[in-house]
Amino acid sequence: MVTNNGYSQNFQVAPIEGNFKFQLKIWIIGSVFLIILLSMLSLVLIFTETRTTNFFIKGIFTLFLIIIVSFGGMWAMIGLIHLFYSPRLYTVGAKGIIVKRLIGNVCIHYSEIQRTAIIDSMPIWWVLGATLLFEIGTGPVSTFVTRSEKLLLIETSKRKYYLSPLKPDEMLDTILRYLKENKKSNVKEV
């Protein structure tokens, strides 16, 4: 918890850990392997097909540019998406829960909440993206997470939200307190 001013409480986002770190390492190792493999194949092709040193140097320069532009561009895009759309802070206030991001904060209004729970873990394939369109058989899902364990699930009439606060128990207690104050008695805690 960061602050408590009587109207809202801020909750820190959990650090990147667990399956997120594992998948990031796999992506980096896979990219390095692909770069090395493509470089070796391209160098063999360039070396066997060129007859002069000038063509060989041009071929290596072209190969270098292709690798830097393609993989550098891919990692730059992944980094920018993560920077702009990953959660920075969760705020539980008078009107609802706000997921603060650099671009486009998300508000979950108390009037829409039907159920809240703490989930022990989620499948590994979920951690690749910040937003999922559908959870199989249940409808739209949004994930604003930095880990895959100890998540806060908030179900509304329209969608499910998964959040990864540093202290999910405290955040759940605060949400339930606000819901009781707003006389929202049909919310279930699991």
Tab-separated table of C-alpha atoms in Angstrom:
chain	number	residue	atom	x	y	z
A	1	MET	CA	0.000	0.000	0.000
A	2	VAL	CA	1.409	3.401	-0.918
A	3	THR	CA	-1.028	5.981	0.435
A	4	ASN	CA	-4.301	6.239	2.270
A	5	ASN	CA	-5.961	9.638	2.147
A	6	GLY	CA	-9.448	8.567	3.217
A	7	TYR	CA	-10.809	8.667	-0.326
A	8	SER	CA	-8.517	6.238	-2.093
A	9	GLN	CA	-5.739	3.765	-1.446
A	10	ASN	CA	-2.902	3.012	-3.798
A	11	PHE	CA	-1.467	-0.489	-4.120
A	12	GLN	CA	1.886	-1.249	-5.672
A	13	VAL	CA	2.123	-3.608	-8.619
A	14	ALA	CA	4.061	-6.800	-7.890
A	15	PRO	CA	7.521	-7.009	-9.452
A	16	ILE	CA	7.999	-9.105	-12.572
A	17	GLU	CA	8.610	-12.644	-11.375
A	18	GLY	CA	7.834	-16.313	-11.830
A	19	ASN	CA	6.642	-17.338	-15.282
A	20	PHE	CA	7.162	-13.809	-16.621
A	21	LYS	CA	10.916	-13.988	-16.008
A	22	PHE	CA	11.019	-17.514	-17.423
A	23	GLN	CA	9.210	-16.499	-20.609
A	24	LEU	CA	11.359	-13.384	-21.029
A	25	LYS	CA	14.507	-15.512	-20.793
A	26	ILE	CA	13.087	-17.966	-23.340
A	27	TRP	CA	12.273	-15.095	-25.745
A	28	ILE	CA	15.772	-13.621	-25.408
A	29	ILE	CA	17.547	-16.979	-25.765
A	30	GLY	CA	15.332	-17.871	-28.724
A	31	SER	CA	16.046	-14.550	-30.423
A	32	VAL	CA	19.801	-14.896	-29.922
A	33	PHE	CA	19.675	-18.449	-31.276
A	34	LEU	CA	17.689	-17.281	-34.314
A	35	ILE	CA	20.116	-14.423	-34.943
A	36	ILE	CA	23.108	-16.780	-34.782
A	37	LEU	CA	21.423	-19.402	-36.984
A	38	LEU	CA	20.334	-16.878	-39.615
A	39	SER	CA	23.748	-15.218	-39.553
A	40	MET	CA	25.566	-18.517	-40.051
A	41	LEU	CA	23.280	-19.591	-42.894
A	42	SER	CA	23.517	-16.197	-44.544
A	43	LEU	CA	27.303	-16.074	-44.210
A	44	VAL	CA	27.623	-19.502	-45.814
A	45	LEU	CA	25.333	-18.407	-48.646
A	46	ILE	CA	27.152	-15.094	-49.095
A	47	PHE	CA	30.566	-16.772	-49.000
A	48	THR	CA	29.651	-19.455	-51.548
A	49	GLU	CA	27.827	-17.146	-53.946
A	50	THR	CA	30.205	-14.151	-54.040
A	51	ARG	CA	33.168	-14.078	-56.305
A	52	THR	CA	34.766	-10.823	-55.194
A	53	THR	CA	35.553	-9.221	-51.857
A	54	ASN	CA	33.389	-6.212	-52.690
A	55	PHE	CA	30.245	-8.360	-53.066
A	56	PHE	CA	31.147	-10.268	-49.895
A	57	ILE	CA	31.408	-7.041	-47.871
A	58	LYS	CA	28.135	-5.733	-49.313
A	59	GLY	CA	26.453	-9.043	-48.453
A	60	ILE	CA	27.681	-8.953	-44.845
A	61	PHE	CA	26.582	-5.321	-44.478
A	62	THR	CA	23.119	-6.167	-45.855
A	63	LEU	CA	22.867	-9.162	-43.521
A	64	PHE	CA	23.851	-7.016	-40.541
A	65	LEU	CA	21.220	-4.388	-41.433
A	66	ILE	CA	18.470	-6.995	-41.860
A	67	ILE	CA	19.232	-8.607	-38.504
A	68	ILE	CA	19.494	-5.310	-36.625
A	69	VAL	CA	16.343	-3.856	-38.172
A	70	SER	CA	14.179	-6.979	-37.802
A	71	PHE	CA	15.155	-8.142	-34.326
A	72	GLY	CA	15.857	-4.664	-33.003
A	73	GLY	CA	12.472	-3.493	-34.262
A	74	MET	CA	10.706	-6.494	-32.737
A	75	TRP	CA	12.288	-5.981	-29.314
A	76	ALA	CA	11.718	-2.231	-29.478
A	77	MET	CA	8.005	-2.801	-30.140
A	78	ILE	CA	7.730	-5.349	-27.306
A	79	GLY	CA	9.501	-2.917	-24.992
A	80	LEU	CA	7.274	0.011	-25.960
A	81	ILE	CA	4.093	-2.027	-25.543
A	82	HIS	CA	5.271	-3.150	-22.120
A	83	LEU	CA	6.271	0.385	-21.132
A	84	PHE	CA	3.015	2.046	-22.161
A	85	TYR	CA	0.419	-0.610	-21.311
A	86	SER	CA	1.748	-2.451	-18.251
A	87	PRO	CA	0.157	-1.542	-14.907
A	88	ARG	CA	2.018	1.038	-12.801
A	89	LEU	CA	-0.306	1.336	-9.809
A	90	TYR	CA	-3.716	0.138	-8.654
A	91	THR	CA	-5.958	2.663	-6.922
A	92	VAL	CA	-9.032	1.653	-4.933
A	93	GLY	CA	-11.197	4.754	-4.603
A	94	ALA	CA	-14.729	5.938	-4.012
A	95	LYS	CA	-16.047	5.074	-7.500
A	96	GLY	CA	-14.029	1.990	-8.348
A	97	ILE	CA	-10.681	0.370	-8.995
A	98	ILE	CA	-8.340	2.202	-11.335
A	99	VAL	CA	-5.464	0.470	-13.118
A	100	LYS	CA	-2.969	3.251	-13.781
A	101	ARG	CA	-0.834	2.933	-16.928
A	102	LEU	CA	1.219	5.397	-18.943
A	103	ILE	CA	-1.409	5.240	-21.692
A	104	GLY	CA	-5.087	4.669	-20.968
A	105	ASN	CA	-6.008	4.095	-17.341
A	106	VAL	CA	-8.699	1.453	-16.802
A	107	CYS	CA	-11.562	1.938	-14.325
A	108	ILE	CA	-13.594	-0.924	-12.886
A	109	HIS	CA	-16.730	0.566	-11.302
A	110	TYR	CA	-18.094	-0.950	-8.091
A	111	SER	CA	-21.575	-1.075	-9.565
A	112	GLU	CA	-20.367	-3.615	-12.158
A	113	ILE	CA	-18.465	-5.962	-9.796
A	114	GLN	CA	-20.115	-9.330	-9.230
A	115	ARG	CA	-17.303	-11.361	-7.649
A	116	THR	CA	-13.797	-10.905	-6.293
A	117	ALA	CA	-11.247	-13.580	-5.416
A	118	ILE	CA	-7.551	-14.292	-5.085
A	119	ILE	CA	-6.349	-16.801	-7.671
A	120	ASP	CA	-3.272	-18.896	-6.852
A	121	SER	CA	-2.018	-19.108	-10.447
A	122	MET	CA	-2.982	-18.741	-14.073
A	123	PRO	CA	-1.911	-20.660	-17.179
A	124	ILE	CA	1.507	-19.741	-18.569
A	125	TRP	CA	0.178	-18.693	-21.986
A	126	TRP	CA	-1.689	-15.799	-20.388
A	127	VAL	CA	1.452	-14.017	-19.314
A	128	LEU	CA	2.517	-13.202	-22.869
A	129	GLY	CA	0.027	-10.368	-23.297
A	130	ALA	CA	-1.494	-7.566	-21.321
A	131	THR	CA	-5.010	-8.154	-22.619
A	132	LEU	CA	-6.781	-11.318	-23.670
A	133	LEU	CA	-9.906	-11.221	-25.749
A	134	PHE	CA	-11.593	-14.334	-24.339
A	135	GLU	CA	-11.087	-16.885	-21.620
A	136	ILE	CA	-12.289	-20.191	-23.008
A	137	GLY	CA	-15.985	-20.524	-22.242
A	138	THR	CA	-16.356	-17.455	-20.023
A	139	GLY	CA	-16.101	-14.382	-22.215
A	140	PRO	CA	-13.834	-11.330	-22.407
A	141	VAL	CA	-10.816	-11.048	-20.097
A	142	SER	CA	-8.342	-8.269	-19.352
A	143	THR	CA	-5.068	-8.993	-17.601
A	144	PHE	CA	-3.077	-6.220	-15.969
A	145	VAL	CA	-0.426	-8.394	-14.384
A	146	THR	CA	3.310	-8.674	-13.829
A	147	ARG	CA	3.323	-12.216	-12.476
A	148	SER	CA	1.268	-15.373	-12.811
A	149	GLU	CA	0.798	-16.264	-9.129
A	150	LYS	CA	-1.347	-14.715	-6.365
A	151	LEU	CA	-3.598	-12.699	-8.650
A	152	LEU	CA	-6.683	-10.707	-7.789
A	153	LEU	CA	-9.676	-11.689	-9.931
A	154	ILE	CA	-12.482	-9.168	-10.363
A	155	GLU	CA	-15.515	-10.360	-12.296
A	156	THR	CA	-18.005	-7.890	-13.707
A	157	SER	CA	-21.102	-8.421	-15.775
A	158	LYS	CA	-19.090	-7.660	-18.933
A	159	ARG	CA	-15.580	-9.045	-18.354
A	160	LYS	CA	-13.046	-10.613	-15.997
A	161	TYR	CA	-10.050	-8.622	-14.787
A	162	TYR	CA	-6.842	-10.096	-13.410
A	163	LEU	CA	-4.583	-7.804	-11.353
A	164	SER	CA	-1.236	-8.494	-9.654
A	165	PRO	CA	-0.908	-6.221	-6.626
A	166	LEU	CA	2.081	-6.668	-4.353
A	167	LYS	CA	-0.295	-7.403	-1.459
A	168	PRO	CA	-3.455	-8.952	-2.959
A	169	ASP	CA	-5.020	-9.735	0.461
A	170	GLU	CA	-4.895	-6.087	1.527
A	171	MET	CA	-6.284	-4.897	-1.790
A	172	LEU	CA	-9.126	-7.437	-1.662
A	173	ASP	CA	-10.017	-6.343	1.904
A	174	THR	CA	-10.054	-2.698	0.814
A	175	ILE	CA	-12.265	-3.464	-2.192
A	176	LEU	CA	-14.692	-5.419	-0.032
A	177	ARG	CA	-14.801	-2.551	2.476
A	178	TYR	CA	-15.634	-0.056	-0.286
A	179	LEU	CA	-18.259	-2.412	-1.681
A	180	LYS	CA	-19.915	-2.713	1.733
A	181	GLU	CA	-19.874	1.077	2.113
A	182	ASN	CA	-21.542	1.373	-1.275
A	183	LYS	CA	-24.141	-1.219	-0.167
A	184	LYS	CA	-23.170	-3.640	-2.914
A	185	SER	CA	-24.274	-6.836	-1.156
A	186	ASN	CA	-24.402	-9.222	-4.131
A	187	VAL	CA	-20.613	-9.439	-4.484
A	188	LYS	CA	-19.173	-12.845	-3.632
A	189	GLU	CA	-15.731	-13.436	-2.163
A	190	VAL	CA	-14.059	-16.752	-2.794
